[in-house]
Coordinates of C-alpha atoms and ligand atoms in Angstrom, one line a residue:
X108 CA -20.1 24.7 -5.5
X109 CA -21.2 23.1 -8.8
X110 CA -24.9 22.8 -9.2
X111 CA -26.8 20.9 -11.9
X112 CA -30.5 21.6 -12.5
X113 CA -32.4 18.7 -14.0
X114 CA -35.9 18.2 -15.5
X115 CA -37.3 15.9 -18.2
X116 CA -36.7 17.9 -21.5
X117 CA -34.2 20.6 -20.4
X118 CA -36.3 23.1 -22.3
X119 CA -38.9 24.5 -19.8
X120 CA -38.1 24.2 -16.0
X121 CA -34.4 23.5 -15.7
X122 CA -33.3 26.2 -18.1
X123 CA -35.2 28.7 -15.9
X124 CA -33.5 27.3 -12.7
X125 CA -30.2 27.5 -14.5
X126 CA -30.7 31.1 -15.6
X127 CA -32.1 32.2 -12.3
X128 CA -29.3 30.7 -10.2
X129 CA -26.7 31.9 -12.6
X130 CA -27.9 35.5 -12.1
X131 CA -27.9 35.1 -8.3
X132 CA -24.3 33.7 -8.5
X133 CA -23.2 36.7 -10.4
X134 CA -25.0 39.2 -8.2
X135 CA -23.5 37.6 -5.1
X136 CA -20.1 37.3 -6.7
X137 CA -19.9 33.6 -5.7
X138 CA -17.4 31.1 -7.0
X139 CA -20.2 28.8 -8.0
X140 CA -21.1 27.1 -11.3
X141 CA -24.5 26.1 -12.6
X142 CA -25.6 24.0 -15.6
X143 CA -28.7 22.2 -16.6
X144 CA -29.8 19.1 -18.5
X145 CA -32.7 16.7 -19.0
X146 CA -33.2 13.1 -18.0
X147 CA -34.4 12.6 -21.6
X148 CA -32.7 13.5 -24.8
X149 CA -36.0 14.4 -26.6
X150 CA -34.9 17.9 -27.2
X151 CA -31.1 17.6 -27.5
X152 CA -29.5 20.7 -29.0
X153 CA -32.7 22.7 -28.9
X154 CA -33.1 26.2 -27.4
X155 CA -35.3 26.6 -24.3
X156 CA -39.1 26.7 -24.9
X157 CA -40.1 30.1 -26.2
X158 CA -42.4 30.5 -23.2
X159 CA -39.5 30.0 -20.8
X160 CA -37.4 32.4 -22.8
X161 CA -40.2 35.0 -22.6
X162 CA -40.8 34.7 -18.8
X163 CA -37.0 34.8 -18.1
X164 CA -36.7 37.8 -20.4
X165 CA -39.5 39.7 -18.5
X166 CA -37.4 39.2 -15.4
X167 CA -34.2 40.4 -16.9
X168 CA -32.6 36.9 -17.5
X169 CA -31.3 35.8 -20.9
X170 CA -31.5 32.0 -21.4
X171 CA -31.2 32.0 -25.2
X172 CA -27.6 30.8 -25.0
X173 CA -28.7 27.5 -23.5
X174 CA -29.1 24.3 -25.5
X175 CA -30.8 21.2 -24.3
X176 CA -28.7 18.2 -23.4
X177 CA -29.2 14.8 -21.7
X178 CA -27.9 13.9 -18.3
X179 CA -25.0 11.5 -18.3
X180 CA -23.5 9.4 -15.5
X181 CA -20.3 11.6 -15.5
X182 CA -22.4 14.6 -14.5
X183 CA -23.1 13.0 -11.2
X184 CA -19.4 12.8 -10.5
X185 CA -18.7 16.3 -11.8
X186 CA -21.4 18.2 -9.8
X187 CA -21.7 18.7 -6.1
X188 CA -25.5 19.1 -6.1
X189 CA -27.9 17.5 -8.6
X190 CA -31.3 19.3 -8.3
X191 CA -34.4 17.6 -9.6
X192 CA -37.6 19.4 -10.6
X193 CA -40.0 16.5 -9.8
X194 CA -40.1 13.1 -8.3
X195 CA -39.7 11.3 -11.6
X196 CA -36.5 13.3 -12.4
X197 CA -35.3 12.5 -8.9
X198 CA -35.9 8.8 -9.3
X199 CA -34.2 8.7 -12.7
X200 CA -31.1 10.5 -11.4
X201 CA -30.9 8.2 -8.4
X202 CA -31.0 5.2 -10.7
X203 CA -28.0 6.6 -12.6
X204 CA -26.0 7.4 -9.4
X205 CA -23.9 5.3 -7.2
X206 CA -25.3 4.7 -3.7
X207 CA -22.6 7.0 -2.2
X208 CA -23.7 9.8 -4.5
X209 CA -27.3 9.8 -3.4
X210 CA -26.8 12.6 -0.9
X211 CA -26.0 15.0 -3.7
X212 CA -29.5 14.6 -5.2
X213 CA -32.3 16.8 -3.9
X214 CA -35.7 18.1 -5.2
X215 CA -35.6 21.8 -5.8
X216 CA -38.8 22.7 -3.8
X217 CA -37.5 21.0 -0.7
X218 CA -35.5 24.2 -0.3
X219 CA -38.8 26.1 0.0
X220 CA -40.9 23.4 1.6
X221 CA -38.4 21.1 3.5
X222 CA -39.2 17.4 3.4
X223 CA -42.4 17.8 1.4
X224 CA -41.1 16.5 -1.9
X225 CA -43.2 19.0 -3.8
X226 CA -42.7 19.1 -7.6
X227 CA -42.2 22.0 -9.9
X228 CA -45.2 21.4 -12.2
X229 CA -44.3 20.6 -15.8
X230 CA -45.6 23.6 -17.8
X231 CA -44.9 22.0 -21.2
X232 CA -48.5 21.0 -21.9
X233 CA -50.4 23.0 -19.2
X234 CA -48.7 26.4 -19.3
X235 CA -48.3 28.4 -16.1
X236 CA -44.8 29.6 -16.8
X237 CA -45.1 32.7 -14.6
X238 CA -46.0 30.6 -11.5
X239 CA -43.3 28.1 -12.3
X240 CA -40.8 31.0 -12.6
X241 CA -41.8 32.3 -9.1
X242 CA -41.6 28.9 -7.5
X243 CA -38.1 28.3 -9.0
X244 CA -36.9 31.8 -8.1
X245 CA -37.9 31.3 -4.4
X246 CA -36.3 27.9 -4.1
X247 CA -33.1 29.1 -5.8
X248 CA -32.7 31.9 -3.3
X249 CA -33.1 29.4 -0.5
X250 CA -30.7 26.9 -2.1
X251 CA -28.1 29.7 -2.3
X252 CA -28.7 30.6 1.4
X253 CA -28.5 27.0 2.5
X254 CA -25.1 26.3 0.8
X255 CA -23.4 29.7 1.1
Ligands
LIG26 P1 -39.3 20.3 -19.0 O1 -40.7 20.2 -19.8 O2 -39.0 18.9 -18.5 O3 -39.6 21.2 -17.9 O4 -38.2 20.7 -20.0 C1 -40.9 19.2 -20.8 C2 -40.5 19.5 -22.1 C3 -40.7 18.5 -23.1 C4 -41.5 17.4 -22.8 C5 -41.9 17.2 -21.5 C6 -41.6 18.1 -20.5 N1 -41.8 16.5 -23.8 O5 -42.5 15.5 -23.6 O6 -41.3 16.7 -25.0

């Protein structure tokens, strides 16, 4: 299974989802891959936000090796699951995808709250990185269960 975590900037939410799922993959010795990217290229080449690095670090996850990159159409071919953090990311990914690829795209929190289309709130301006971490962690555990 190849999973791509997607948010807007690829510096706050999707790097956390990437790091958390990566740790779960290793702990469960799964033959899975995970990557992350942003629908925008605003932060191309940048490290994750220092607040994401800090909350990941507190939880024993090192995301400092990640660099922001923008989603490209080829990603939608290359990955089995494209996971959006919010509705706006979801809509942008769908627009880039072929109709027969739409089933690969899902909102992360639908693994925790099926069918509710809840968003992972964007903490870039408002903070709340601890809460965002917990929400992402819970949904990643359920994603892993759902597809394992
Ligand atoms: P992310 O957060 O999508 O979770 O990485 C954001 C990061 C940067 C911006 C917006 C959201 N920005 O507008 O630069």
